[in-house]
PDB file of C-alpha atoms in Angstrom:
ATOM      1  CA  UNK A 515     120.194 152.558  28.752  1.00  0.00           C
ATOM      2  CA  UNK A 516     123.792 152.358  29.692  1.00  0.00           C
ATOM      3  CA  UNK A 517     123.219 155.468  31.964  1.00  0.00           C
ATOM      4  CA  UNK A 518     120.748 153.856  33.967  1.00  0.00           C
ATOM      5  CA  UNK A 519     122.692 150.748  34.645  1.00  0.00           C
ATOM      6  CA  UNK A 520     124.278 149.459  37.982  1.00  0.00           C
ATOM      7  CA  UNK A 521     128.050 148.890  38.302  1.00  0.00           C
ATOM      8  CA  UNK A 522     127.521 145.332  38.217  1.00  0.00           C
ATOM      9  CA  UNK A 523     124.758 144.997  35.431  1.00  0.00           C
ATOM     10  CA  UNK A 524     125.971 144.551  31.573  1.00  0.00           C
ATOM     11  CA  UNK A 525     124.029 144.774  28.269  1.00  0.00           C
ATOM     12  CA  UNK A 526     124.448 142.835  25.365  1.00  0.00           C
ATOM     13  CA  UNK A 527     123.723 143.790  21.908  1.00  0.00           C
ATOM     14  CA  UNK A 528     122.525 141.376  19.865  1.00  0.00           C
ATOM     15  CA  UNK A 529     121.835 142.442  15.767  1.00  0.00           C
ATOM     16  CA  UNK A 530     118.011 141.936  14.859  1.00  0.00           C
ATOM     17  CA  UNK A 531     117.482 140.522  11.056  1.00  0.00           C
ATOM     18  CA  UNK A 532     114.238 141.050   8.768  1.00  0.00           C
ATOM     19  CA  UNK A 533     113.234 138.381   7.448  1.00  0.00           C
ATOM     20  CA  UNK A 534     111.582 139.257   4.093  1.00  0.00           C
ATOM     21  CA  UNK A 535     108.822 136.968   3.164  1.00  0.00           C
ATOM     22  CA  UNK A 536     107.125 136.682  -0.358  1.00  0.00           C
ATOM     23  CA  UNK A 537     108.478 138.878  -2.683  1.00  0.00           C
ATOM     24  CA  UNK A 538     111.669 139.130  -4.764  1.00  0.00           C
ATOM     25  CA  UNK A 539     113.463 140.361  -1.609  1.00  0.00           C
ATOM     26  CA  UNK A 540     112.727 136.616   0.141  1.00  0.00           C
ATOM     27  CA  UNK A 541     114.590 133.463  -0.157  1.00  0.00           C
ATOM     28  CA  UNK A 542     113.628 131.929  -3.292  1.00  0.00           C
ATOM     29  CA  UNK A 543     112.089 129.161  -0.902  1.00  0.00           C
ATOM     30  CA  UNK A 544     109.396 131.790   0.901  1.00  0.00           C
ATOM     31  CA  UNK A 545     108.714 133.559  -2.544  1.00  0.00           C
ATOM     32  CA  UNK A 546     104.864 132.743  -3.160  1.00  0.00           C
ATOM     33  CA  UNK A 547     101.824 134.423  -5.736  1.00  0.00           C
ATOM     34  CA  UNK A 548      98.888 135.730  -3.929  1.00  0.00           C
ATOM     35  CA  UNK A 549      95.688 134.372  -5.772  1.00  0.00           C
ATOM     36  CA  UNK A 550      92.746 136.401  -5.327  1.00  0.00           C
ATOM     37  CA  UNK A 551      89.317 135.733  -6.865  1.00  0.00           C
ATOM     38  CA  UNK A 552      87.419 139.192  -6.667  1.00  0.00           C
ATOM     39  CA  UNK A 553      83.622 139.557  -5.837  1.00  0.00           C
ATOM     40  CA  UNK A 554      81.908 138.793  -9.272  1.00  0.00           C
ATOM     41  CA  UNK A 555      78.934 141.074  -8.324  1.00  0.00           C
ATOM     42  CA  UNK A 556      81.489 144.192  -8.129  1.00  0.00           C
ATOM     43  CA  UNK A 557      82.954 146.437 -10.561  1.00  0.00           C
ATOM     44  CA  UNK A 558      86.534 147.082  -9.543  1.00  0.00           C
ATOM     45  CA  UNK A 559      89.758 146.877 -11.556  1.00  0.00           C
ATOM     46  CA  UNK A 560      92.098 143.942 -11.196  1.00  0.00           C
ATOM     47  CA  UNK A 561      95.019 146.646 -10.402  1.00  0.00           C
ATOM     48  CA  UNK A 562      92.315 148.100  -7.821  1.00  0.00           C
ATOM     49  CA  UNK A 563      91.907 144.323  -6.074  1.00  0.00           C
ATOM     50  CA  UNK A 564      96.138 144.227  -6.188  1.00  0.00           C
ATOM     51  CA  UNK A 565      96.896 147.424  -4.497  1.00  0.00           C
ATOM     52  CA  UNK A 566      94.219 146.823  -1.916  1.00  0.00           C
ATOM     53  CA  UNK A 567      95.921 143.532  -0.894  1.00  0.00           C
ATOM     54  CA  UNK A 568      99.093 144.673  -0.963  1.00  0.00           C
ATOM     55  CA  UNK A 569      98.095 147.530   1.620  1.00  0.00           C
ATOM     56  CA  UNK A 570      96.676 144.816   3.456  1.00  0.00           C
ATOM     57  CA  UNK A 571      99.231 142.304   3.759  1.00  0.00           C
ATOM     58  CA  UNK A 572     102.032 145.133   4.706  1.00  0.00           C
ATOM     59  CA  UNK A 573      99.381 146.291   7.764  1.00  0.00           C
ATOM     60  CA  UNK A 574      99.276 143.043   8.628  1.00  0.00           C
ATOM     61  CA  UNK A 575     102.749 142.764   8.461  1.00  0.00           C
ATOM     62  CA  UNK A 576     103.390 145.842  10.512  1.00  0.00           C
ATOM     63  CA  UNK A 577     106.426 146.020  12.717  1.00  0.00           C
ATOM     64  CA  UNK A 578     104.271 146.955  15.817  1.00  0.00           C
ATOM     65  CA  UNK A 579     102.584 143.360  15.279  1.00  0.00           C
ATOM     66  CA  UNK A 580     105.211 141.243  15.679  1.00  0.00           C
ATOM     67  CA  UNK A 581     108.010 140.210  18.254  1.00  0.00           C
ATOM     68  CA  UNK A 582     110.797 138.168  17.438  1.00  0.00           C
ATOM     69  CA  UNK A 583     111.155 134.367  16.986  1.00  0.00           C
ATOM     70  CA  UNK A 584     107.343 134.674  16.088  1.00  0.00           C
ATOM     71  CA  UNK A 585     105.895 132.621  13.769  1.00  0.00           C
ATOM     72  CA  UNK A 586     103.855 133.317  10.660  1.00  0.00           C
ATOM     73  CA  UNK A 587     100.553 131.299   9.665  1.00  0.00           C
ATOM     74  CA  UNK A 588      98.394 132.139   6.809  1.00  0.00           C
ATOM     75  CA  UNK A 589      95.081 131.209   8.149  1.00  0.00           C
ATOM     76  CA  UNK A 590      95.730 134.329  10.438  1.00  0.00           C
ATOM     77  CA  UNK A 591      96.591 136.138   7.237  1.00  0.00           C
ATOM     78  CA  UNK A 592      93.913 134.957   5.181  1.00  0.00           C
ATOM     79  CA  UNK A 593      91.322 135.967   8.185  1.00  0.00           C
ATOM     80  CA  UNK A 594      92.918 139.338   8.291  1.00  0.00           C
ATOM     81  CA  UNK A 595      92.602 140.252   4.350  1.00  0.00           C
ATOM     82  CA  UNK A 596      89.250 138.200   4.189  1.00  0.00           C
ATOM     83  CA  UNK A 597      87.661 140.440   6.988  1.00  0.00           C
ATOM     84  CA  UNK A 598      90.090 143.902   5.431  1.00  0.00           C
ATOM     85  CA  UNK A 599      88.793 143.483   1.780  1.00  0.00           C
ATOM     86  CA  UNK A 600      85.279 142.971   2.211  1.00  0.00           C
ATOM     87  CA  UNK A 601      83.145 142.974  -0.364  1.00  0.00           C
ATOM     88  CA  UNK A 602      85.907 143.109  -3.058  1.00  0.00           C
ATOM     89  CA  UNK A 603      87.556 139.653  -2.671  1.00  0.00           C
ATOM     90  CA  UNK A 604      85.665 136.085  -2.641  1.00  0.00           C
ATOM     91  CA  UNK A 605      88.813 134.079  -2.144  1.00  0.00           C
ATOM     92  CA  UNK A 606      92.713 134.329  -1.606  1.00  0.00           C
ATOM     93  CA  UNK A 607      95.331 131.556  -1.386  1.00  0.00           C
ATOM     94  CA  UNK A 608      98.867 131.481  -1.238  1.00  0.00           C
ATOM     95  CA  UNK A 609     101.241 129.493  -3.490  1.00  0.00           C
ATOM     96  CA  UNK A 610     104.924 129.150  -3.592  1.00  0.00           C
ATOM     97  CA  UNK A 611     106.650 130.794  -6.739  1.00  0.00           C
ATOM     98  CA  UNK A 612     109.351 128.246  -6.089  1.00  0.00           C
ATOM     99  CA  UNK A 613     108.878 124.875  -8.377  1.00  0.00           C
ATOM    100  CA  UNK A 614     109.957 122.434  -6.208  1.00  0.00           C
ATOM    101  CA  UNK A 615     107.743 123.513  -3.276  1.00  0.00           C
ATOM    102  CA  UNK A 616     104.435 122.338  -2.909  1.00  0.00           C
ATOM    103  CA  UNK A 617     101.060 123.897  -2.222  1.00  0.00           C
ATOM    104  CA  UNK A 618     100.867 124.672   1.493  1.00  0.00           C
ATOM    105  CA  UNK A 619     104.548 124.473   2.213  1.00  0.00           C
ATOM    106  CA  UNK A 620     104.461 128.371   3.174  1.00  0.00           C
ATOM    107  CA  UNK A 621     101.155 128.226   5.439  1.00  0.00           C
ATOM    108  CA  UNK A 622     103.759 128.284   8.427  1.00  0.00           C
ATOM    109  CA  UNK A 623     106.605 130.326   8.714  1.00  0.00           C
ATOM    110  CA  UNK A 624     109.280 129.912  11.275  1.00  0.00           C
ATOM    111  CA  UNK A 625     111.677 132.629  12.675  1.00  0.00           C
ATOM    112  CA  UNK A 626     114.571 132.428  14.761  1.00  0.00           C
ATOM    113  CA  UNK A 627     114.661 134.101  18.113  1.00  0.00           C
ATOM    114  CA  UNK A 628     116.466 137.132  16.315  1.00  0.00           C
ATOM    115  CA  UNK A 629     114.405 137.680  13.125  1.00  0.00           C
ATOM    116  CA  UNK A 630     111.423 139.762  12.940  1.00  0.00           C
ATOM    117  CA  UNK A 631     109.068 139.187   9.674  1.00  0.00           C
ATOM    118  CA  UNK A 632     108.456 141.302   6.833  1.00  0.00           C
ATOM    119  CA  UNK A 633     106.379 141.202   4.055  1.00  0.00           C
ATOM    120  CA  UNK A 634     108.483 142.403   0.812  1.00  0.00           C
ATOM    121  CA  UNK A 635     105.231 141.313  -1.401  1.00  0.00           C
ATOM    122  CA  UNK A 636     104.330 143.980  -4.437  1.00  0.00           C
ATOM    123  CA  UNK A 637     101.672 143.811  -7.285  1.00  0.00           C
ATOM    124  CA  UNK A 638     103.692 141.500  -9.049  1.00  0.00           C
ATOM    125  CA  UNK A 639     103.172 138.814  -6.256  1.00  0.00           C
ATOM    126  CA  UNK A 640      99.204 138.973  -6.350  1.00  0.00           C
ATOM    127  CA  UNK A 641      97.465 137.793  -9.359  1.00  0.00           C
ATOM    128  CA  UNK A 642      93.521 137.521 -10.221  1.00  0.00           C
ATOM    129  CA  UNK A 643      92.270 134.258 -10.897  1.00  0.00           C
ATOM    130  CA  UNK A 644      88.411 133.518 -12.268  1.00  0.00           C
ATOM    131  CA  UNK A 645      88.803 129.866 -10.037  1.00  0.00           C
ATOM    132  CA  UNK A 646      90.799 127.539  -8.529  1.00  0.00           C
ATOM    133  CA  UNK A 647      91.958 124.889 -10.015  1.00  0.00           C
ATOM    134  CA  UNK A 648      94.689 122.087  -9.745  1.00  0.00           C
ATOM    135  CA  UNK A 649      96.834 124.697 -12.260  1.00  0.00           C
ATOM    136  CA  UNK A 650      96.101 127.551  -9.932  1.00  0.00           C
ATOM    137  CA  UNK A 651      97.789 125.510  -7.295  1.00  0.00           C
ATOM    138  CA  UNK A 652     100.524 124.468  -9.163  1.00  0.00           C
ATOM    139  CA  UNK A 653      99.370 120.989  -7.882  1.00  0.00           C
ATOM    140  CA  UNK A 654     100.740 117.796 -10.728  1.00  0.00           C
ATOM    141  CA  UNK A 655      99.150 114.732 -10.804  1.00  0.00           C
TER     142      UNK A 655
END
């Protein structure tokens, strides 16, 4: 790029940052458990259901499909795996691994105008869950 300049033009430089989401790689604060309930009326392993969603999430999270300063919402996430892992999954919510966060606090995810989001969720980030319940949710009353 510097080649193609004029005299009078100048670039800047300015360092991009990942922003890991989910995962042990994340801010304790955007660490979360993916809870899947799998289709009842299929036979498919639990480890099966895990890797699947994984794979999922990390297309979804694909460096191609996002810009920087963008903004992350799960209801776009939770239509892209719903609509991926047909028939294999009935339900999947997210909930923050952190204790003091509540239940929803990660359904939007800001950037700064230099980050780019990544999705550093594994296996160990998605469990399989026969229902949801207040426990499931980590919700107290």
């Amino acid at each position: 790029i510097e080649n193609f300049k004029t005299i009078s033009d100048s670039i800047v430089y300015n360092p991009a940052v990942f922003k890991p989401l989910f995962g042990n790689k994340a801010d304790p604060a955007l660490r979360a458990t993916f809870k899947v309930i799998k289709n009842p009326n299929l036979n498919i392993s639990d480890n099966e259901v895990k890797s699947q969603v994984v794979a999922a999430i990390n297309s979804y999270f694909d460096i191609n499909n996002w810009d920087f300063g963008e903004t992350f919402y799960f209801s776009e996430l939770s239509a892209y795996l719903h609509t991926s892992l047909v028939p294999y999954v009935s339900i999947i919510i997210i909930v923050p691994s952190n204790a003091t966060s509540q239940f929803g606090t990660l359904y939007q995810i800001n950037a700064d105008p230099d980050e780019i989001l990544i999705s550093a969720a594994t296996v160990d980030n998605v469990q399989i869950i026969p229902a949801i319940t207040a426990a499931q949710l980590n919700i107290t009353s």
